[in-house]
mmCIF file of C-alpha atoms (C1' of nucleotides) in Angstrom:
data_model
loop_
_atom_site.group_PDB
_atom_site.id
_atom_site.type_symbol
_atom_site.label_atom_id
_atom_site.label_comp_id
_atom_site.label_asym_id
_atom_site.label_seq_id
_atom_site.Cartn_x
_atom_site.Cartn_y
_atom_site.Cartn_z
ATOM 1 C CA UNK N 1 68.293 208.840 70.192
ATOM 2 C CA UNK N 2 67.630 211.750 67.825
ATOM 3 C CA UNK N 3 65.817 214.782 69.167
ATOM 4 C CA UNK N 4 62.134 214.180 68.442
ATOM 5 C CA UNK N 5 60.566 216.912 66.315
ATOM 6 C CA UNK N 6 57.667 219.032 67.412
ATOM 7 C CA UNK N 7 55.126 217.313 65.234
ATOM 8 C CA UNK N 8 56.390 213.981 66.324
ATOM 9 C CA UNK N 9 55.790 214.833 70.000
ATOM 10 C CA UNK N 10 52.524 216.455 69.145
ATOM 11 C CA UNK N 11 51.248 213.279 67.514
ATOM 12 C CA UNK N 12 51.236 211.541 70.873
ATOM 13 C CA UNK N 13 49.378 214.392 72.573
ATOM 14 C CA UNK N 14 46.808 214.247 69.871
ATOM 15 C CA UNK N 15 46.431 210.525 70.207
ATOM 16 C CA UNK N 16 45.852 210.960 73.936
ATOM 17 C CA UNK N 17 43.279 213.636 73.373
ATOM 18 C CA UNK N 18 41.543 211.687 70.615
ATOM 19 C CA UNK N 19 41.352 208.660 72.816
ATOM 20 C CA UNK N 20 39.930 210.555 75.746
ATOM 21 C CA UNK N 21 37.380 212.368 73.607
ATOM 22 C CA UNK N 22 36.032 209.415 71.717
ATOM 23 C CA UNK N 23 36.192 207.013 74.629
ATOM 24 C CA UNK N 24 34.248 209.442 76.753
ATOM 25 C CA UNK N 25 31.585 209.764 74.098
ATOM 26 C CA UNK N 26 31.256 206.041 73.679
ATOM 27 C CA UNK N 27 30.790 205.470 77.413
ATOM 28 C CA UNK N 28 28.335 208.310 77.498
ATOM 29 C CA UNK N 29 26.320 206.815 74.665
ATOM 30 C CA UNK N 30 26.086 203.463 76.378
ATOM 31 C CA UNK N 31 25.134 204.965 79.703
ATOM 32 C CA UNK N 32 22.473 207.145 78.153
ATOM 33 C CA UNK N 33 20.824 204.031 76.801
ATOM 34 C CA UNK N 34 20.926 202.348 80.158
ATOM 35 C CA UNK N 35 23.626 199.922 79.010
ATOM 36 C CA UNK N 36 26.686 198.781 80.950
ATOM 37 C CA UNK N 37 30.156 200.216 80.310
ATOM 38 C CA UNK N 38 32.365 199.369 77.389
ATOM 39 C CA UNK N 39 34.402 196.849 79.295
ATOM 40 C CA UNK N 40 31.387 194.622 79.627
ATOM 41 C CA UNK N 41 31.022 194.585 75.851
ATOM 42 C CA UNK N 42 34.611 193.507 75.468
ATOM 43 C CA UNK N 43 34.003 190.705 77.906
ATOM 44 C CA UNK N 44 30.742 189.632 76.301
ATOM 45 C CA UNK N 45 32.482 189.562 72.922
ATOM 46 C CA UNK N 46 35.073 187.187 74.338
ATOM 47 C CA UNK N 47 32.320 184.940 75.570
ATOM 48 C CA UNK N 48 30.695 185.081 72.151
ATOM 49 C CA UNK N 49 33.938 184.188 70.494
ATOM 50 C CA UNK N 50 34.521 181.080 72.587
ATOM 51 C CA UNK N 51 32.391 177.955 72.537
ATOM 52 C CA UNK N 52 29.533 176.698 74.700
ATOM 53 C CA UNK N 53 31.917 175.670 77.451
ATOM 54 C CA UNK N 54 32.857 179.257 78.184
ATOM 55 C CA UNK N 55 36.075 180.612 79.578
ATOM 56 C CA UNK N 56 38.187 180.320 82.670
ATOM 57 C CA UNK N 57 38.593 183.662 84.438
ATOM 58 C CA UNK N 58 42.306 183.698 83.774
ATOM 59 C CA UNK N 59 41.628 183.264 80.074
ATOM 60 C CA UNK N 60 39.426 186.340 80.102
ATOM 61 C CA UNK N 61 42.123 188.184 82.037
ATOM 62 C CA UNK N 62 44.562 187.386 79.301
ATOM 63 C CA UNK N 63 42.174 188.321 76.523
ATOM 64 C CA UNK N 64 41.283 191.668 78.033
ATOM 65 C CA UNK N 65 44.651 192.515 79.507
ATOM 66 C CA UNK N 66 43.220 193.221 82.958
ATOM 67 C CA UNK N 67 44.593 192.656 86.442
ATOM 68 C CA UNK N 68 43.410 189.577 88.151
ATOM 69 C CA UNK N 69 41.320 191.290 90.860
ATOM 70 C CA UNK N 70 39.624 193.365 88.193
ATOM 71 C CA UNK N 71 38.471 190.212 86.433
ATOM 72 C CA UNK N 72 37.335 188.680 89.646
ATOM 73 C CA UNK N 73 35.124 191.671 90.401
ATOM 74 C CA UNK N 74 33.927 192.124 86.856
ATOM 75 C CA UNK N 75 32.713 188.557 86.683
ATOM 76 C CA UNK N 76 31.091 188.887 90.059
ATOM 77 C CA UNK N 77 29.024 191.817 88.804
ATOM 78 C CA UNK N 78 28.213 190.305 85.433
ATOM 79 C CA UNK N 79 27.060 187.081 87.061
ATOM 80 C CA UNK N 80 25.043 189.139 89.492
ATOM 81 C CA UNK N 81 23.437 190.928 86.566
ATOM 82 C CA UNK N 82 22.419 187.608 85.027
ATOM 83 C CA UNK N 83 24.625 187.968 81.948
ATOM 84 C CA UNK N 84 26.963 185.119 82.816
ATOM 85 C CA UNK N 85 26.799 181.979 84.802
ATOM 86 C CA UNK N 86 29.554 180.180 86.628
ATOM 87 C CA UNK N 87 29.853 176.456 86.848
ATOM 88 C CA UNK N 88 32.394 174.515 88.838
ATOM 89 C CA UNK N 89 35.308 173.373 86.825
ATOM 90 C CA UNK N 90 35.603 169.617 86.822
ATOM 91 C CA UNK N 91 39.219 169.143 85.959
ATOM 92 C CA UNK N 92 40.523 171.921 88.229
ATOM 93 C CA UNK N 93 38.687 172.428 91.403
ATOM 94 C CA UNK N 94 40.403 175.711 92.194
ATOM 95 C CA UNK N 95 38.616 177.449 89.361
ATOM 96 C CA UNK N 96 35.421 178.042 87.518
ATOM 97 C CA UNK N 97 34.120 178.027 84.061
ATOM 98 C CA UNK N 98 32.062 181.016 83.033
ATOM 99 C CA UNK N 99 29.765 181.384 80.052
ATOM 100 C CA UNK N 100 27.215 183.857 78.714
ATOM 101 C CA UNK N 101 23.540 183.364 79.465
ATOM 102 C CA UNK N 102 20.909 184.108 76.813
ATOM 103 C CA UNK N 103 20.431 187.473 78.480
ATOM 104 C CA UNK N 104 24.161 188.029 78.185
ATOM 105 C CA UNK N 105 24.068 187.283 74.458
ATOM 106 C CA UNK N 106 21.128 189.621 73.980
ATOM 107 C CA UNK N 107 22.851 192.349 75.951
ATOM 108 C CA UNK N 108 25.944 191.899 73.882
ATOM 109 C CA UNK N 109 23.903 192.485 70.718
ATOM 110 C CA UNK N 110 22.225 195.575 72.077
ATOM 111 C CA UNK N 111 25.530 196.996 73.241
ATOM 112 C CA UNK N 112 27.178 196.230 69.921
ATOM 113 C CA UNK N 113 24.530 198.224 68.085
ATOM 114 C CA UNK N 114 24.836 201.191 70.431
ATOM 115 C CA UNK N 115 28.616 200.960 70.256
ATOM 116 C CA UNK N 116 28.784 200.865 66.482
ATOM 117 C CA UNK N 117 26.351 203.764 66.193
ATOM 118 C CA UNK N 118 28.278 205.876 68.616
ATOM 119 C CA UNK N 119 31.600 205.022 67.040
ATOM 120 C CA UNK N 120 30.235 205.960 63.630
ATOM 121 C CA UNK N 121 28.922 209.256 64.916
ATOM 122 C CA UNK N 122 31.866 210.337 67.031
ATOM 123 C CA UNK N 123 34.844 208.811 65.266
ATOM 124 C CA UNK N 124 34.283 207.491 61.814
ATOM 125 C CA UNK N 125 32.134 210.389 60.735
ATOM 126 C CA UNK N 126 35.100 212.698 61.260
ATOM 127 C CA UNK N 127 37.530 210.508 59.390
ATOM 128 C CA UNK N 128 37.709 209.787 55.695
ATOM 129 C CA UNK N 129 37.875 206.160 54.624
ATOM 130 C CA UNK N 130 41.443 206.794 53.539
ATOM 131 C CA UNK N 131 42.449 208.277 56.892
ATOM 132 C CA UNK N 132 40.859 205.368 58.737
ATOM 133 C CA UNK N 133 42.898 202.926 56.710
ATOM 134 C CA UNK N 134 46.081 204.923 57.270
ATOM 135 C CA UNK N 135 45.421 204.987 61.013
ATOM 136 C CA UNK N 136 44.709 201.313 61.036
ATOM 137 C CA UNK N 137 47.955 200.566 59.294
ATOM 138 C CA UNK N 138 50.172 202.921 61.295
ATOM 139 C CA UNK N 139 48.793 201.768 64.636
ATOM 140 C CA UNK N 140 48.912 198.163 63.560
ATOM 141 C CA UNK N 141 52.615 198.529 62.925
ATOM 142 C CA UNK N 142 53.092 200.372 66.192
ATOM 143 C CA UNK N 143 51.327 197.683 68.217
ATOM 144 C CA UNK N 144 53.292 194.970 66.499
ATOM 145 C CA UNK N 145 56.553 196.738 67.052
ATOM 146 C CA UNK N 146 55.943 198.014 70.563
ATOM 147 C CA UNK N 147 53.772 195.055 71.502
ATOM 148 C CA UNK N 148 53.694 193.375 74.908
ATOM 149 C CA UNK N 149 57.473 193.056 75.326
ATOM 150 C CA UNK N 150 58.299 196.354 73.620
ATOM 151 C CA UNK N 151 59.564 194.476 70.533
ATOM 152 C CA UNK Z 1 25.149 206.256 57.892
ATOM 153 C CA UNK Z 2 27.071 203.839 55.691
ATOM 154 C CA UNK Z 3 28.065 200.509 57.161
ATOM 155 C CA UNK Z 4 31.564 201.003 58.532
ATOM 156 C CA UNK Z 5 34.131 198.613 57.044
ATOM 157 C CA UNK Z 6 36.176 196.193 59.073
ATOM 158 C CA UNK Z 7 39.366 198.166 58.864
ATOM 159 C CA UNK Z 8 37.562 201.268 59.786
ATOM 160 C CA UNK Z 9 36.232 199.722 62.966
ATOM 161 C CA UNK Z 10 39.555 198.128 63.637
ATOM 162 C CA UNK Z 11 41.330 201.479 63.524
ATOM 163 C CA UNK Z 12 39.522 202.518 66.695
ATOM 164 C CA UNK Z 13 40.398 199.337 68.495
ATOM 165 C CA UNK Z 14 43.973 199.852 67.618
ATOM 166 C CA UNK Z 15 43.920 203.427 68.768
ATOM 167 C CA UNK Z 16 42.531 202.248 72.106
ATOM 168 C CA UNK Z 17 45.194 199.621 72.472
ATOM 169 C CA UNK Z 18 47.973 201.930 71.408
ATOM 170 C CA UNK Z 19 46.859 204.497 73.943
ATOM 171 C CA UNK Z 20 46.669 201.989 76.770
ATOM 172 C CA UNK Z 21 50.023 200.456 75.915
ATOM 173 C CA UNK Z 22 51.997 203.681 75.603
ATOM 174 C CA UNK Z 23 50.266 205.507 78.404
ATOM 175 C CA UNK Z 24 50.952 202.608 80.729
ATOM 176 C CA UNK Z 25 54.626 202.631 79.799
ATOM 177 C CA UNK Z 26 54.929 206.367 80.324
ATOM 178 C CA UNK Z 27 53.412 206.201 83.797
ATOM 179 C CA UNK Z 28 55.623 203.249 84.578
ATOM 180 C CA UNK Z 29 58.739 205.142 83.512
ATOM 181 C CA UNK Z 30 57.875 208.092 85.727
ATOM 182 C CA UNK Z 31 57.046 205.945 88.690
ATOM 183 C CA UNK Z 32 60.254 203.931 88.312
ATOM 184 C CA UNK Z 33 62.217 207.151 88.639
ATOM 185 C CA UNK Z 34 60.297 208.207 91.730
ATOM 186 C CA UNK Z 35 58.474 210.928 89.842
ATOM 187 C CA UNK Z 36 54.801 211.888 90.138
ATOM 188 C CA UNK Z 37 52.223 210.786 87.544
ATOM 189 C CA UNK Z 38 51.779 212.295 84.115
ATOM 190 C CA UNK Z 39 48.928 214.522 85.183
ATOM 191 C CA UNK Z 40 51.279 216.466 87.407
ATOM 192 C CA UNK Z 41 53.480 217.169 84.438
ATOM 193 C CA UNK Z 42 50.537 218.505 82.500
ATOM 194 C CA UNK Z 43 49.677 220.775 85.370
ATOM 195 C CA UNK Z 44 53.271 221.958 85.847
ATOM 196 C CA UNK Z 45 53.456 222.738 82.168
ATOM 197 C CA UNK Z 46 50.426 224.945 82.481
ATOM 198 C CA UNK Z 47 52.041 226.786 85.311
ATOM 199 C CA UNK Z 48 55.176 227.182 83.277
ATOM 200 C CA UNK Z 49 53.180 228.535 80.383
ATOM 201 C CA UNK Z 50 51.475 231.235 82.431
ATOM 202 C CA UNK Z 51 53.178 234.187 84.048
ATOM 203 C CA UNK Z 52 54.455 234.880 87.567
ATOM 204 C CA UNK Z 53 50.995 235.526 88.866
ATOM 205 C CA UNK Z 54 49.951 231.879 88.317
ATOM 206 C CA UNK Z 55 46.544 230.448 87.625
ATOM 207 C CA UNK Z 56 43.173 230.328 89.212
ATOM 208 C CA UNK Z 57 42.098 226.722 89.869
ATOM 209 C CA UNK Z 58 39.231 227.037 87.406
ATOM 210 C CA UNK Z 59 41.676 228.057 84.695
ATOM 211 C CA UNK Z 60 43.691 224.932 85.295
ATOM 212 C CA UNK Z 61 40.507 222.927 85.185
ATOM 213 C CA UNK Z 62 39.758 224.360 81.821
ATOM 214 C CA UNK Z 63 43.235 223.794 80.500
ATOM 215 C CA UNK Z 64 43.424 220.171 81.602
ATOM 216 C CA UNK Z 65 39.810 219.257 80.952
ATOM 217 C CA UNK Z 66 39.312 217.860 84.440
ATOM 218 C CA UNK Z 67 36.385 217.821 86.799
ATOM 219 C CA UNK Z 68 36.389 220.524 89.412
ATOM 220 C CA UNK Z 69 36.835 218.208 92.407
ATOM 221 C CA UNK Z 70 39.771 216.566 90.665
ATOM 222 C CA UNK Z 71 41.491 219.897 90.335
ATOM 223 C CA UNK Z 72 40.770 220.777 93.917
ATOM 224 C CA UNK Z 73 42.447 217.589 95.125
ATOM 225 C CA UNK Z 74 45.279 217.708 92.648
ATOM 226 C CA UNK Z 75 46.235 221.184 93.826
ATOM 227 C CA UNK Z 76 45.939 220.137 97.412
ATOM 228 C CA UNK Z 77 48.477 217.367 96.850
ATOM 229 C CA UNK Z 78 50.833 219.466 94.735
ATOM 230 C CA UNK Z 79 50.827 222.245 97.286
ATOM 231 C CA UNK Z 80 51.402 219.652 99.976
ATOM 232 C CA UNK Z 81 54.373 218.351 97.984
ATOM 233 C CA UNK Z 82 55.833 221.848 97.832
ATOM 234 C CA UNK Z 83 55.550 222.164 94.053
ATOM 235 C CA UNK Z 84 52.955 224.915 94.131
ATOM 236 C CA UNK Z 85 51.954 227.659 96.444
ATOM 237 C CA UNK Z 86 48.553 229.248 96.925
ATOM 238 C CA UNK Z 87 47.991 232.876 97.668
ATOM 239 C CA UNK Z 88 44.738 234.568 98.437
ATOM 240 C CA UNK Z 89 43.197 236.182 95.446
ATOM 241 C CA UNK Z 90 42.769 239.891 95.976
ATOM 242 C CA UNK Z 91 40.055 240.716 93.521
ATOM 243 C CA UNK Z 92 37.928 237.658 94.250
ATOM 244 C CA UNK Z 93 37.978 236.465 97.817
ATOM 245 C CA UNK Z 94 36.244 233.215 96.976
ATOM 246 C CA UNK Z 95 39.234 231.903 95.163
ATOM 247 C CA UNK Z 96 42.970 231.463 95.088
ATOM 248 C CA UNK Z 97 45.859 232.069 92.855
ATOM 249 C CA UNK Z 98 48.270 229.208 92.476
ATOM 250 C CA UNK Z 99 51.803 229.282 91.097
ATOM 251 C CA UNK Z 100 54.795 226.970 90.778
ATOM 252 C CA UNK Z 101 57.525 227.124 93.367
ATOM 253 C CA UNK Z 102 61.195 226.733 92.349
ATOM 254 C CA UNK Z 103 60.883 223.103 93.368
ATOM 255 C CA UNK Z 104 57.858 222.829 91.108
ATOM 256 C CA UNK Z 105 59.800 224.220 88.170
ATOM 257 C CA UNK Z 106 62.676 221.879 88.814
ATOM 258 C CA UNK Z 107 60.322 218.897 89.098
ATOM 259 C CA UNK Z 108 58.694 219.899 85.839
ATOM 260 C CA UNK Z 109 62.079 219.784 84.145
ATOM 261 C CA UNK Z 110 63.006 216.420 85.518
ATOM 262 C CA UNK Z 111 59.640 215.035 84.580
ATOM 263 C CA UNK Z 112 59.875 216.463 81.085
ATOM 264 C CA UNK Z 113 63.165 214.705 80.527
ATOM 265 C CA UNK Z 114 61.858 211.392 81.767
ATOM 266 C CA UNK Z 115 58.699 211.856 79.748
ATOM 267 C CA UNK Z 116 60.469 212.640 76.492
ATOM 268 C CA UNK Z 117 62.840 209.758 76.954
ATOM 269 C CA UNK Z 118 60.053 207.289 77.609
ATOM 270 C CA UNK Z 119 57.985 208.631 74.746
ATOM 271 C CA UNK Z 120 60.925 208.263 72.429
ATOM 272 C CA UNK Z 121 61.574 204.725 73.558
ATOM 273 C CA UNK Z 122 58.006 203.456 73.633
ATOM 274 C CA UNK Z 123 56.299 205.435 70.920
ATOM 275 C CA UNK Z 124 58.488 207.361 68.539
ATOM 276 C CA UNK Z 125 61.037 204.566 68.181
ATOM 277 C CA UNK Z 126 58.319 202.355 66.708
ATOM 278 C CA UNK Z 127 57.084 204.980 64.264
ATOM 279 C CA UNK Z 128 58.772 206.377 61.204
ATOM 280 C CA UNK Z 129 58.995 210.144 60.924
ATOM 281 C CA UNK Z 130 56.541 209.901 58.078
ATOM 282 C CA UNK Z 131 54.063 207.911 60.089
ATOM 283 C CA UNK Z 132 54.319 210.305 63.012
ATOM 284 C CA UNK Z 133 53.503 213.173 60.717
ATOM 285 C CA UNK Z 134 50.586 211.296 59.178
ATOM 286 C CA UNK Z 135 49.222 210.510 62.652
ATOM 287 C CA UNK Z 136 49.618 214.076 63.726
ATOM 288 C CA UNK Z 137 47.670 215.303 60.709
ATOM 289 C CA UNK Z 138 44.875 212.720 60.813
ATOM 290 C CA UNK Z 139 44.285 213.155 64.539
ATOM 291 C CA UNK Z 140 44.531 216.905 64.268
ATOM 292 C CA UNK Z 141 41.729 216.843 61.762
ATOM 293 C CA UNK Z 142 39.751 214.474 63.924
ATOM 294 C CA UNK Z 143 40.079 216.652 67.007
ATOM 295 C CA UNK Z 144 39.127 219.720 65.083
ATOM 296 C CA UNK Z 145 36.146 218.074 63.521
ATOM 297 C CA UNK Z 146 34.905 216.123 66.553
ATOM 298 C CA UNK Z 147 36.130 218.748 68.973
ATOM 299 C CA UNK Z 148 34.378 219.748 72.179
ATOM 300 C CA UNK Z 149 30.913 220.214 70.669
ATOM 301 C CA UNK Z 150 31.222 217.303 68.183
ATOM 302 C CA UNK Z 151 31.704 219.766 65.376
ATOM 303 C "C1'" DC R 1 19.513 248.393 99.812
ATOM 304 C "C1'" DG R 2 17.620 243.365 100.023
ATOM 305 C "C1'" DA R 3 16.251 238.915 97.625
ATOM 306 C "C1'" DC R 4 17.841 235.667 94.521
ATOM 307 C "C1'" DA R 5 20.813 233.399 91.133
ATOM 308 C "C1'" DT R 6 25.474 232.294 89.853
ATOM 309 C "C1'" DT R 7 30.247 231.151 90.493
ATOM 310 C "C1'" DG R 8 34.710 229.459 92.923
ATOM 311 C "C1'" DG R 9 36.029 226.017 95.485
ATOM 312 C "C1'" DA R 10 35.813 222.212 99.216
ATOM 313 C "C1'" DT R 11 34.057 218.031 100.909
ATOM 314 C "C1'" DG R 12 31.340 213.501 101.603
ATOM 315 C "C1'" DC R 13 30.247 209.376 99.410
ATOM 316 C "C1'" DA R 14 30.070 205.506 96.036
ATOM 317 C "C1'" DG R 15 32.194 202.949 92.328
ATOM 318 C "C1'" DA R 16 36.591 201.299 89.970
ATOM 319 C "C1'" DA R 17 41.728 200.221 89.604
ATOM 320 C "C1'" DG R 18 46.138 198.864 91.575
ATOM 321 C "C1'" DC R 19 48.720 196.364 95.027
ATOM 322 C "C1'" DA R 20 49.476 192.995 98.533
ATOM 323 C "C1'" DT R 21 47.821 189.207 100.876
ATOM 324 C "C1'" DC R 22 45.421 184.997 101.636
ATOM 325 C "C1'" DT R 23 43.101 180.395 100.577
ATOM 326 C "C1'" DA R 24 42.740 176.202 98.375
ATOM 327 C "C1'" DA R 25 44.136 173.157 94.865
ATOM 328 C "C1'" DT R 26 47.565 171.373 91.835
ATOM 329 C "C1'" DA R 27 52.138 170.360 90.239
ATOM 330 C "C1'" DT R 28 57.039 169.196 91.252
ATOM 331 C "C1'" DA R 29 61.067 167.355 93.842
ATOM 332 C "C1'" DG R 30 63.025 164.442 97.009
ATOM 333 C "C1'" DC Y 1 54.300 159.723 100.003
ATOM 334 C "C1'" DT Y 2 55.698 164.243 101.960
ATOM 335 C "C1'" DA Y 3 57.436 168.882 101.522
ATOM 336 C "C1'" DT Y 4 57.710 172.737 98.662
ATOM 337 C "C1'" DA Y 5 56.494 175.706 94.869
ATOM 338 C "C1'" DT Y 6 53.158 177.310 91.773
ATOM 339 C "C1'" DT Y 7 48.621 178.567 90.147
ATOM 340 C "C1'" DA Y 8 43.421 180.014 90.358
ATOM 341 C "C1'" DG Y 9 40.894 182.992 92.400
ATOM 342 C "C1'" DA Y 10 38.963 186.056 96.355
ATOM 343 C "C1'" DT Y 11 39.358 189.837 99.454
ATOM 344 C "C1'" DG Y 12 41.153 193.979 102.086
ATOM 345 C "C1'" DC Y 13 43.269 198.399 101.681
ATOM 346 C "C1'" DT Y 14 44.515 202.578 99.515
ATOM 347 C "C1'" DT Y 15 44.045 205.827 95.830
ATOM 348 C "C1'" DC Y 16 41.566 208.113 92.275
ATOM 349 C "C1'" DT Y 17 37.307 209.649 89.715
ATOM 350 C "C1'" DG Y 18 32.689 211.073 89.270
ATOM 351 C "C1'" DC Y 19 28.601 212.856 91.318
ATOM 352 C "C1'" DA Y 20 26.063 215.475 94.479
ATOM 353 C "C1'" DT Y 21 26.071 218.736 97.901
ATOM 354 C "C1'" DC Y 22 27.566 222.543 100.497
ATOM 355 C "C1'" DC Y 23 29.568 227.118 101.831
ATOM 356 C "C1'" DA Y 24 30.989 231.609 100.882
ATOM 357 C "C1'" DA Y 25 31.539 235.418 97.829
ATOM 358 C "C1'" DT Y 26 29.968 237.807 93.877
ATOM 359 C "C1'" DG Y 27 26.743 239.503 90.590
ATOM 360 C "C1'" DT Y 28 21.922 240.867 89.170
ATOM 361 C "C1'" DC Y 29 17.439 242.794 89.505
ATOM 362 C "C1'" DG Y 30 13.581 244.682 91.936
#
DNA sequence: CGACATTGGATGCAGAAGCATCTAATATAG
DNA sequence: CTATATTAGATGCTTCTGCATCCAATGTCG
């Protein structure tokens, strides 16, 4: 392994700091509008993506890359908040099928608006179109190469 | 605000995922070698950067961008682990002065090696030199522009 | 000097993440 | 069919973070 150069090492520090900065601002924006945290948006988007019949918890776990107990508790809260409903799963009585309620769909839309606005203000506004494309490409390659099994 | 394009939005998602992926692997690498978490390395680096007389807790807080209670507890643990020592602060009897012990310095070095190795394996190896420089530049601009007060 | 505001730091408490464990149901092997 | 292994999901425990509060020392203003 060649000695990594200074700029090369620095790029990771900057990625860390950029992530922390922007992520913090996004969460802040949602909270300030009385909306749930980002994770809930990710979940609601998964439910929007799938059909009427909803998802099994383990499918959501897979899609979001969470630990199983995290999903269990996330769903518990989202059901409690009226955004999702659980129905017993007919073909596998160990599990459940979970789907978004109308309130869940509406919340997803409100969160998406707040999210896009905040992202525009705190990320995209500081990035040229060209830089955004370059980032997209570089990180796309990275994810593909490093991806789940470290390529 | 212009409508953000798909790739533009996607660049943020990819940054998030890249961060989570690599950060997770770095922590994992440290843990697997029986070393403390990344945050401790950041702290030890600050102590290495400053002189013999060490740092006041609030200076570390500033340098690492943490909440005050987090610093308080971090120092408590690191002192407990023998990596730092606290001395009473002569010119301000509210506070303390904290500095790295020899064990702290040695731990910093071991962590730095493990860190650099893991970063090389899980980040740099998947990135050309050119891409790393491009990332460094783009994110440098972003941080400067979005920086603490949202520029 | 004495009253009040500010600052350095510690601590109590609630919410979230990771880890191990536990249960019920299903799948597999004999 | 019975015994075992595997899978879906819940729950307890510990650790960490964020938030609010608290204490003590310092600074400021009359």
